[in-house]
């Protein structure tokens, strides 16, 4: 094993289709016009010495090391900033160049410490490499004069010297090692788009500075790691590298956080993970990362991980550690007993959107083939099930239409109900890059999210709608487009059903859908909405990106259809730069849906009532499948409270914390006789469990994740599972205990079964993925390299379907008792229920969930910033601390749900999307009042958690 | 909210959507949706309301759709119940 090689071409690739031929060191080479001489040389295998250039950022031309000579031109131009031209004859090594480079290196080294042996970058230092490359043998200048290297000079304190900044939990900044190449500053600007870093001072005083000479942690830095990756020396270094040393091998794998699905190199020393470095060939992230994927992997070795299976009779008993065999036998016996006693349909399961496709496939297979029913669901139920339904109805396929690269070609972007800089940060960086190039942005969100106004990004329009009025707003946009004749008739006539369009157009054109009519309802100024609609319809390639702010409403599915209508009406489907793009929450939520996790669908979105599909699986699995849809998660809980649903197998999902109306969830779980939880930690759901099966992390298993752009990416095992087994093995062993004759020896065999049964995965195999890197489904005979963009020659369903979208007010209404609207979201440093990120140093950025409220609402209630407040709804109440801010409008309050003590879902109700039962997290009528501390429920629940985490023979509770 | 009420609410929510669609799609749309997504237990509860409680509380469109909704097989009798009987 060795490190995965990555070539640094020095400058980014040129996009031109026109090719240019030149000669470098006697080699003739042909490259696209606009390529730098440095990059062209590297393409020919010639490494021109360089320090300030790296291909993640634009050429800068400051280090003066990459100089070349060009026949017929004067001087020694920098190869990084000099573009190729036809017929150039370039020399990269001449006696003149040699002596210039040596002189430059000598100056660099004259102000750089010579502690190479004990330096953390030893073995990975470009400065050291370049000193070697130019043959530096002597440094004539000592440290007696001005320098940044020594804390004391000539017995005096050296004012130029700065101590290390170790404030960031994951990396250090050592100014004494900085060569002021500006790579970090440019990475922060160009790649991440945060502009947190700058060069302060001039000339010899120049230094990298986070913000206004602040510490990293106190600056605007979002800890994405791009600067650390760009640094050629030990100036910015991962603390893990300082502690462990340089990695000796690396493996390409896929991040297990959000739905962007970034590719990383897991850099290893033996089985110890040294660091995660974003992989430049990763097609979702193109070499970029965020604080979670890059740094927040410490949960995988956290002491809270449960490594032995456990059982208990009653949920009030302490846990008892047992062998795996006993755990499987007990679970199998309990499930069979329950089915014997209460019927075949009295048990079910939940697949994990955090686990691999292969694991998800096995869990739904266990339920359909082993339990003999279709009571399987997944957390997509509570996030993007309306996307599946809405896009299925309108386009014919349940997924986003584009790849992430598409954003590089967009001209106008609508971001609705999503907060990409926090929820999907790497996509946000790519979007911001395009916005800085001039693309226009329309934000539709109750809250002033960061994208509305951030350095060098300014939304053209922010429509601050009232929570729950998405359909009214999107339909009003359509009203403007139709009544002002801005629709794309040619596209509609070619691709869609014209009579359905006419019906829809007549519907949206009704005056009651006009922005002027709906303004009172939505709170969006009519003129602003009209201007936004005109911009979207006429501004070139229009793309729509949306998140859970669209789906998690009682009209979630209707809004998805309204978005699809808008895209079709403006002809923004089927090519680069356009499309409808759901930003999916969890790493494999797309995959879990693809793999047949929904109770009505077999893998590949084929309805369970379809005889020919069932037959494929019946033949292969040797069973008869039930042709009726099964229960969805909320229906399972309802059935449990009613007494007809008694047992559940939950893999990698914490429904008690993440699902709405906590009291209803806990009542459902408490009514069951056998709750089996498979997870890394004793999560909140495990408080109600009878069997706990330890799970494994993404570092400990092989498999695939499918991201929000339908990209199937490999997950590769880099260490032995601490609990002994990968999750797919645990499911297989449980299946065997239940009498199923499964015998998979590797997840590759499971993928082969998926490919053999599911047409959209027909060509997918581990060998193929190793060869091509990743593919976007459908990947079959017709699309052997996958499908980056869908609906290119017509819609999957044939003709695009326009559907009327009538606004219906949610039943969750404000009134005198509950006058404010609560909406929920997430924050950059934390992920979902926080089970992983809370067990990393990311808590430094977000120790607790806070309630954002407008100063006006706060003042009315006598609440100051930081006060404890009681947050009450019709469903329940909790307490948390207030954060007074005008990011939210008056009448709207906002919180995150990353911490279990907050219990934000005690507040949310059981209202849900009409089509899919996706819960209405985003709208809850609430009242807020000052409080002294935790509510009774919080106190009781805390005690329950403490009690239910006792393990026999262990003194301390696990959390 | 009792489970019966929940079934009524869910059915009516679906009906509300189809009320806004072309009239020809109404009953068929509601029925197709329920057939596709509702587990037999839920459909049994719905038919209980239609058959035994005069459809009280249900939207007229749900009642029009009822003849098109698949009647689920009777609830399975658990093996244990057969043994004890």
PDB file of C-alpha atoms in Angstrom, chain A residues 90-309:
ATOM      1  CA  UNK A  90      10.453  27.137 -23.704  1.00  0.00           C
ATOM      2  CA  UNK A  91      13.452  26.175 -21.582  1.00  0.00           C
ATOM      3  CA  UNK A  92      12.814  25.353 -17.936  1.00  0.00           C
ATOM      4  CA  UNK A  93      16.439  24.802 -16.958  1.00  0.00           C
ATOM      5  CA  UNK A  94      19.244  27.162 -18.024  1.00  0.00           C
ATOM      6  CA  UNK A  95      22.268  28.432 -16.168  1.00  0.00           C
ATOM      7  CA  UNK A  96      20.577  31.814 -15.768  1.00  0.00           C
ATOM      8  CA  UNK A  97      17.420  30.231 -14.339  1.00  0.00           C
ATOM      9  CA  UNK A  98      19.479  28.004 -12.059  1.00  0.00           C
ATOM     10  CA  UNK A  99      21.273  30.886 -10.447  1.00  0.00           C
ATOM     11  CA  UNK A 100      18.135  33.022 -10.066  1.00  0.00           C
ATOM     12  CA  UNK A 101      16.278  30.157  -8.399  1.00  0.00           C
ATOM     13  CA  UNK A 102      19.140  29.390  -6.073  1.00  0.00           C
ATOM     14  CA  UNK A 103      19.255  33.038  -5.036  1.00  0.00           C
ATOM     15  CA  UNK A 104      15.494  33.133  -4.418  1.00  0.00           C
ATOM     16  CA  UNK A 105      15.604  29.928  -2.355  1.00  0.00           C
ATOM     17  CA  UNK A 106      18.502  31.263  -0.345  1.00  0.00           C
ATOM     18  CA  UNK A 107      16.437  34.315   0.605  1.00  0.00           C
ATOM     19  CA  UNK A 108      13.449  32.161   1.570  1.00  0.00           C
ATOM     20  CA  UNK A 109      15.562  29.943   3.768  1.00  0.00           C
ATOM     21  CA  UNK A 110      17.296  32.935   5.389  1.00  0.00           C
ATOM     22  CA  UNK A 111      14.016  33.638   7.201  1.00  0.00           C
ATOM     23  CA  UNK A 112      12.875  30.104   7.855  1.00  0.00           C
ATOM     24  CA  UNK A 113      13.712  27.880  10.835  1.00  0.00           C
ATOM     25  CA  UNK A 114      15.992  24.932  10.164  1.00  0.00           C
ATOM     26  CA  UNK A 115      14.309  22.457  12.505  1.00  0.00           C
ATOM     27  CA  UNK A 116      13.452  20.173   9.619  1.00  0.00           C
ATOM     28  CA  UNK A 117      14.087  16.951  11.544  1.00  0.00           C
ATOM     29  CA  UNK A 118      11.523  17.726  14.200  1.00  0.00           C
ATOM     30  CA  UNK A 119       9.139  19.638  11.936  1.00  0.00           C
ATOM     31  CA  UNK A 120       5.628  18.209  11.435  1.00  0.00           C
ATOM     32  CA  UNK A 121       5.919  18.747   7.681  1.00  0.00           C
ATOM     33  CA  UNK A 122       9.049  16.611   7.496  1.00  0.00           C
ATOM     34  CA  UNK A 123       8.341  14.307   4.584  1.00  0.00           C
ATOM     35  CA  UNK A 124       5.634  16.561   3.157  1.00  0.00           C
ATOM     36  CA  UNK A 125       7.305  19.971   2.802  1.00  0.00           C
ATOM     37  CA  UNK A 126       7.399  21.714  -0.546  1.00  0.00           C
ATOM     38  CA  UNK A 127       9.934  24.228   0.725  1.00  0.00           C
ATOM     39  CA  UNK A 128      12.325  21.426   1.577  1.00  0.00           C
ATOM     40  CA  UNK A 129      11.612  19.772  -1.792  1.00  0.00           C
ATOM     41  CA  UNK A 130      12.343  22.998  -3.656  1.00  0.00           C
ATOM     42  CA  UNK A 131      15.554  23.606  -1.713  1.00  0.00           C
ATOM     43  CA  UNK A 132      16.566  20.160  -2.912  1.00  0.00           C
ATOM     44  CA  UNK A 133      15.318  20.747  -6.449  1.00  0.00           C
ATOM     45  CA  UNK A 134      17.301  23.951  -6.985  1.00  0.00           C
ATOM     46  CA  UNK A 135      20.432  22.552  -5.360  1.00  0.00           C
ATOM     47  CA  UNK A 136      20.612  24.995  -2.465  1.00  0.00           C
ATOM     48  CA  UNK A 137      23.795  24.203  -0.565  1.00  0.00           C
ATOM     49  CA  UNK A 138      24.553  27.320   1.355  1.00  0.00           C
ATOM     50  CA  UNK A 139      22.720  30.205   3.049  1.00  0.00           C
ATOM     51  CA  UNK A 140      24.944  33.223   3.370  1.00  0.00           C
ATOM     52  CA  UNK A 141      22.588  35.301   5.511  1.00  0.00           C
ATOM     53  CA  UNK A 142      22.348  34.482   9.223  1.00  0.00           C
ATOM     54  CA  UNK A 143      19.489  35.157  11.629  1.00  0.00           C
ATOM     55  CA  UNK A 144      21.196  38.072  13.326  1.00  0.00           C
ATOM     56  CA  UNK A 145      19.250  40.660  11.389  1.00  0.00           C
ATOM     57  CA  UNK A 146      15.502  41.098  11.028  1.00  0.00           C
ATOM     58  CA  UNK A 147      13.722  37.751  11.074  1.00  0.00           C
ATOM     59  CA  UNK A 148      10.457  36.048  11.988  1.00  0.00           C
ATOM     60  CA  UNK A 149      12.128  32.890  13.212  1.00  0.00           C
ATOM     61  CA  UNK A 150      13.552  33.535  16.651  1.00  0.00           C
ATOM     62  CA  UNK A 151      11.536  34.571  19.696  1.00  0.00           C
ATOM     63  CA  UNK A 152      14.568  36.506  20.898  1.00  0.00           C
ATOM     64  CA  UNK A 153      17.177  38.153  18.726  1.00  0.00           C
ATOM     65  CA  UNK A 154      20.519  39.365  20.045  1.00  0.00           C
ATOM     66  CA  UNK A 155      19.250  38.921  23.591  1.00  0.00           C
ATOM     67  CA  UNK A 156      16.212  41.142  22.918  1.00  0.00           C
ATOM     68  CA  UNK A 157      12.594  40.161  22.411  1.00  0.00           C
ATOM     69  CA  UNK A 158      11.991  39.892  18.663  1.00  0.00           C
ATOM     70  CA  UNK A 159       8.899  41.957  17.895  1.00  0.00           C
ATOM     71  CA  UNK A 160       8.556  40.339  14.482  1.00  0.00           C
ATOM     72  CA  UNK A 161       8.214  36.862  15.964  1.00  0.00           C
ATOM     73  CA  UNK A 162       4.704  35.579  16.644  1.00  0.00           C
ATOM     74  CA  UNK A 163       3.801  32.565  18.740  1.00  0.00           C
ATOM     75  CA  UNK A 164       1.847  29.637  17.320  1.00  0.00           C
ATOM     76  CA  UNK A 165      -1.918  30.061  17.128  1.00  0.00           C
ATOM     77  CA  UNK A 166      -3.364  26.819  18.457  1.00  0.00           C
ATOM     78  CA  UNK A 167      -6.898  28.114  18.981  1.00  0.00           C
ATOM     79  CA  UNK A 168      -8.465  25.999  16.245  1.00  0.00           C
ATOM     80  CA  UNK A 169      -9.034  22.478  17.588  1.00  0.00           C
ATOM     81  CA  UNK A 170      -7.875  20.825  14.387  1.00  0.00           C
ATOM     82  CA  UNK A 171      -4.886  22.745  13.049  1.00  0.00           C
ATOM     83  CA  UNK A 172      -2.173  25.129  14.136  1.00  0.00           C
ATOM     84  CA  UNK A 173      -0.806  28.300  12.579  1.00  0.00           C
ATOM     85  CA  UNK A 174       2.913  28.808  13.079  1.00  0.00           C
ATOM     86  CA  UNK A 175       3.821  32.246  11.661  1.00  0.00           C
ATOM     87  CA  UNK A 176       7.550  31.550  11.982  1.00  0.00           C
ATOM     88  CA  UNK A 177       7.309  28.965   9.203  1.00  0.00           C
ATOM     89  CA  UNK A 178       5.292  31.110   6.817  1.00  0.00           C
ATOM     90  CA  UNK A 179       6.871  32.024   3.474  1.00  0.00           C
ATOM     91  CA  UNK A 180       3.960  34.365   2.579  1.00  0.00           C
ATOM     92  CA  UNK A 181       3.110  32.518  -0.617  1.00  0.00           C
ATOM     93  CA  UNK A 182      -0.571  33.503  -0.087  1.00  0.00           C
ATOM     94  CA  UNK A 183      -1.787  30.040  -1.034  1.00  0.00           C
ATOM     95  CA  UNK A 184      -3.896  29.871   2.140  1.00  0.00           C
ATOM     96  CA  UNK A 185      -5.380  33.316   1.567  1.00  0.00           C
ATOM     97  CA  UNK A 186      -6.262  32.459  -2.006  1.00  0.00           C
ATOM     98  CA  UNK A 187      -7.693  29.049  -1.026  1.00  0.00           C
ATOM     99  CA  UNK A 188      -9.930  30.765   1.508  1.00  0.00           C
ATOM    100  CA  UNK A 189     -11.109  33.212  -1.162  1.00  0.00           C
ATOM    101  CA  UNK A 190     -11.232  31.153  -4.321  1.00  0.00           C
ATOM    102  CA  UNK A 191     -12.032  27.657  -3.076  1.00  0.00           C
ATOM    103  CA  UNK A 192     -13.979  28.194   0.126  1.00  0.00           C
ATOM    104  CA  UNK A 193     -15.245  31.716  -0.552  1.00  0.00           C
ATOM    105  CA  UNK A 194     -15.142  32.874   3.060  1.00  0.00           C
ATOM    106  CA  UNK A 195     -12.427  35.541   2.768  1.00  0.00           C
ATOM    107  CA  UNK A 196     -11.401  34.974   6.382  1.00  0.00           C
ATOM    108  CA  UNK A 197      -7.674  35.307   5.691  1.00  0.00           C
ATOM    109  CA  UNK A 198      -5.583  38.162   4.461  1.00  0.00           C
ATOM    110  CA  UNK A 199      -1.972  39.270   4.288  1.00  0.00           C
ATOM    111  CA  UNK A 200      -1.380  42.020   6.807  1.00  0.00           C
ATOM    112  CA  UNK A 201       1.584  44.400   6.594  1.00  0.00           C
ATOM    113  CA  UNK A 202       3.836  45.099   3.637  1.00  0.00           C
ATOM    114  CA  UNK A 203       7.161  43.839   2.414  1.00  0.00           C
ATOM    115  CA  UNK A 204       9.111  42.099   5.132  1.00  0.00           C
ATOM    116  CA  UNK A 205       6.263  42.738   7.602  1.00  0.00           C
ATOM    117  CA  UNK A 206       3.794  40.702   5.526  1.00  0.00           C
ATOM    118  CA  UNK A 207       2.040  38.019   7.536  1.00  0.00           C
ATOM    119  CA  UNK A 208      -0.985  35.809   7.119  1.00  0.00           C
ATOM    120  CA  UNK A 209      -3.763  37.081   9.350  1.00  0.00           C
ATOM    121  CA  UNK A 210      -7.145  35.557  10.149  1.00  0.00           C
ATOM    122  CA  UNK A 211      -9.591  38.477  10.152  1.00  0.00           C
ATOM    123  CA  UNK A 212      -8.176  41.592  11.761  1.00  0.00           C
ATOM    124  CA  UNK A 213      -5.150  39.996  13.402  1.00  0.00           C
ATOM    125  CA  UNK A 214      -7.377  37.592  15.325  1.00  0.00           C
ATOM    126  CA  UNK A 215      -6.944  34.016  16.410  1.00  0.00           C
ATOM    127  CA  UNK A 216      -8.296  31.484  13.957  1.00  0.00           C
ATOM    128  CA  UNK A 217     -11.097  30.389  16.259  1.00  0.00           C
ATOM    129  CA  UNK A 218     -12.284  33.943  16.826  1.00  0.00           C
ATOM    130  CA  UNK A 219     -12.101  34.924  13.157  1.00  0.00           C
ATOM    131  CA  UNK A 220     -14.662  34.294  10.406  1.00  0.00           C
ATOM    132  CA  UNK A 221     -12.754  31.075   9.592  1.00  0.00           C
ATOM    133  CA  UNK A 222     -15.126  28.137   9.067  1.00  0.00           C
ATOM    134  CA  UNK A 223     -12.379  25.553   9.482  1.00  0.00           C
ATOM    135  CA  UNK A 224     -12.920  23.955   6.071  1.00  0.00           C
ATOM    136  CA  UNK A 225      -9.235  23.038   5.910  1.00  0.00           C
ATOM    137  CA  UNK A 226      -8.603  24.437   2.412  1.00  0.00           C
ATOM    138  CA  UNK A 227      -5.813  26.665   3.720  1.00  0.00           C
ATOM    139  CA  UNK A 228      -4.139  23.793   5.534  1.00  0.00           C
ATOM    140  CA  UNK A 229      -4.283  21.713   2.386  1.00  0.00           C
ATOM    141  CA  UNK A 230      -2.809  24.564   0.342  1.00  0.00           C
ATOM    142  CA  UNK A 231       0.049  25.370   2.720  1.00  0.00           C
ATOM    143  CA  UNK A 232       3.387  24.210   1.291  1.00  0.00           C
ATOM    144  CA  UNK A 233       5.156  24.278   4.672  1.00  0.00           C
ATOM    145  CA  UNK A 234       4.335  23.483   8.304  1.00  0.00           C
ATOM    146  CA  UNK A 235       2.762  26.900   8.829  1.00  0.00           C
ATOM    147  CA  UNK A 236      -0.744  25.466   8.749  1.00  0.00           C
ATOM    148  CA  UNK A 237      -0.692  21.871   9.919  1.00  0.00           C
ATOM    149  CA  UNK A 238      -3.279  19.399  11.126  1.00  0.00           C
ATOM    150  CA  UNK A 239      -2.840  18.745  14.841  1.00  0.00           C
ATOM    151  CA  UNK A 240      -3.256  15.048  14.090  1.00  0.00           C
ATOM    152  CA  UNK A 241      -0.181  15.145  11.851  1.00  0.00           C
ATOM    153  CA  UNK A 242       1.779  16.953  14.561  1.00  0.00           C
ATOM    154  CA  UNK A 243       0.756  14.282  17.022  1.00  0.00           C
ATOM    155  CA  UNK A 244       1.044  11.151  14.878  1.00  0.00           C
ATOM    156  CA  UNK A 245       3.448  11.922  12.017  1.00  0.00           C
ATOM    157  CA  UNK A 246       3.209  11.599   8.256  1.00  0.00           C
ATOM    158  CA  UNK A 247       0.867   8.983   6.774  1.00  0.00           C
ATOM    159  CA  UNK A 248       2.352   6.045   4.909  1.00  0.00           C
ATOM    160  CA  UNK A 249      -0.639   4.971   2.849  1.00  0.00           C
ATOM    161  CA  UNK A 250      -3.955   6.391   1.801  1.00  0.00           C
ATOM    162  CA  UNK A 251      -7.271   5.087   0.542  1.00  0.00           C
ATOM    163  CA  UNK A 252      -9.936   6.982  -1.387  1.00  0.00           C
ATOM    164  CA  UNK A 253     -13.308   6.890   0.304  1.00  0.00           C
ATOM    165  CA  UNK A 254     -16.504   8.922   0.692  1.00  0.00           C
ATOM    166  CA  UNK A 255     -17.504  11.222   3.528  1.00  0.00           C
ATOM    167  CA  UNK A 256     -20.335   9.972   5.733  1.00  0.00           C
ATOM    168  CA  UNK A 257     -21.819  13.362   6.581  1.00  0.00           C
ATOM    169  CA  UNK A 258     -24.108  15.325   4.237  1.00  0.00           C
ATOM    170  CA  UNK A 259     -25.593  14.508   0.833  1.00  0.00           C
ATOM    171  CA  UNK A 260     -22.834  16.268  -1.103  1.00  0.00           C
ATOM    172  CA  UNK A 261     -20.809  13.059  -0.750  1.00  0.00           C
ATOM    173  CA  UNK A 262     -17.275  14.433  -0.890  1.00  0.00           C
ATOM    174  CA  UNK A 263     -14.430  12.126  -1.871  1.00  0.00           C
ATOM    175  CA  UNK A 264     -11.557  12.015   0.590  1.00  0.00           C
ATOM    176  CA  UNK A 265      -8.231  10.331   0.896  1.00  0.00           C
ATOM    177  CA  UNK A 266      -8.118   8.663   4.272  1.00  0.00           C
ATOM    178  CA  UNK A 267      -4.411   9.060   5.034  1.00  0.00           C
ATOM    179  CA  UNK A 268      -3.281   6.290   7.306  1.00  0.00           C
ATOM    180  CA  UNK A 269      -0.431   5.028   9.384  1.00  0.00           C
ATOM    181  CA  UNK A 270      -1.213   1.354   9.896  1.00  0.00           C
ATOM    182  CA  UNK A 271      -4.804   1.312  11.071  1.00  0.00           C
ATOM    183  CA  UNK A 272      -4.554   4.768  12.586  1.00  0.00           C
ATOM    184  CA  UNK A 273      -6.233   7.562  10.672  1.00  0.00           C
ATOM    185  CA  UNK A 274      -3.782  10.450  10.383  1.00  0.00           C
ATOM    186  CA  UNK A 275      -6.006  12.833   8.461  1.00  0.00           C
ATOM    187  CA  UNK A 276      -8.770  13.107   5.890  1.00  0.00           C
ATOM    188  CA  UNK A 277      -7.768  15.107   2.809  1.00  0.00           C
ATOM    189  CA  UNK A 278     -10.283  15.964   0.084  1.00  0.00           C
ATOM    190  CA  UNK A 279      -9.492  14.176  -3.159  1.00  0.00           C
ATOM    191  CA  UNK A 280      -9.056  16.413  -6.194  1.00  0.00           C
ATOM    192  CA  UNK A 281     -10.514  13.801  -8.531  1.00  0.00           C
ATOM    193  CA  UNK A 282     -13.654  13.573  -6.383  1.00  0.00           C
ATOM    194  CA  UNK A 283     -16.318  14.716  -8.798  1.00  0.00           C
ATOM    195  CA  UNK A 284     -18.740  16.019  -6.190  1.00  0.00           C
ATOM    196  CA  UNK A 285     -16.254  18.133  -4.255  1.00  0.00           C
ATOM    197  CA  UNK A 286     -13.358  18.691  -6.698  1.00  0.00           C
ATOM    198  CA  UNK A 287     -10.787  18.713  -3.910  1.00  0.00           C
ATOM    199  CA  UNK A 288     -12.714  20.760  -1.359  1.00  0.00           C
ATOM    200  CA  UNK A 289     -14.126  19.880   2.059  1.00  0.00           C
ATOM    201  CA  UNK A 290     -15.894  21.286   5.112  1.00  0.00           C
ATOM    202  CA  UNK A 291     -15.099  21.135   8.815  1.00  0.00           C
ATOM    203  CA  UNK A 292     -17.153  17.981   9.289  1.00  0.00           C
ATOM    204  CA  UNK A 293     -15.713  15.717   6.623  1.00  0.00           C
ATOM    205  CA  UNK A 294     -12.210  17.087   6.916  1.00  0.00           C
ATOM    206  CA  UNK A 295     -11.827  17.037  10.675  1.00  0.00           C
ATOM    207  CA  UNK A 296     -14.831  15.705  12.604  1.00  0.00           C
ATOM    208  CA  UNK A 297     -14.106  11.989  12.454  1.00  0.00           C
ATOM    209  CA  UNK A 298     -13.033  11.610  16.093  1.00  0.00           C
ATOM    210  CA  UNK A 299     -16.395  10.053  16.997  1.00  0.00           C
ATOM    211  CA  UNK A 300     -15.211   6.839  15.349  1.00  0.00           C
ATOM    212  CA  UNK A 301     -12.824   6.200  18.210  1.00  0.00           C
ATOM    213  CA  UNK A 302     -14.849   7.950  20.930  1.00  0.00           C
ATOM    214  CA  UNK A 303     -15.058   6.211  24.285  1.00  0.00           C
ATOM    215  CA  UNK A 304     -18.877   6.343  24.152  1.00  0.00           C
ATOM    216  CA  UNK A 305     -18.950   3.802  21.342  1.00  0.00           C
ATOM    217  CA  UNK A 306     -20.669   0.608  22.388  1.00  0.00           C
ATOM    218  CA  UNK A 307     -18.654  -2.376  21.248  1.00  0.00           C
ATOM    219  CA  UNK A 308     -20.549  -5.331  22.697  1.00  0.00           C
ATOM    220  CA  UNK A 309     -24.132  -6.412  21.998  1.00  0.00           C
TER     221      UNK A 309
END
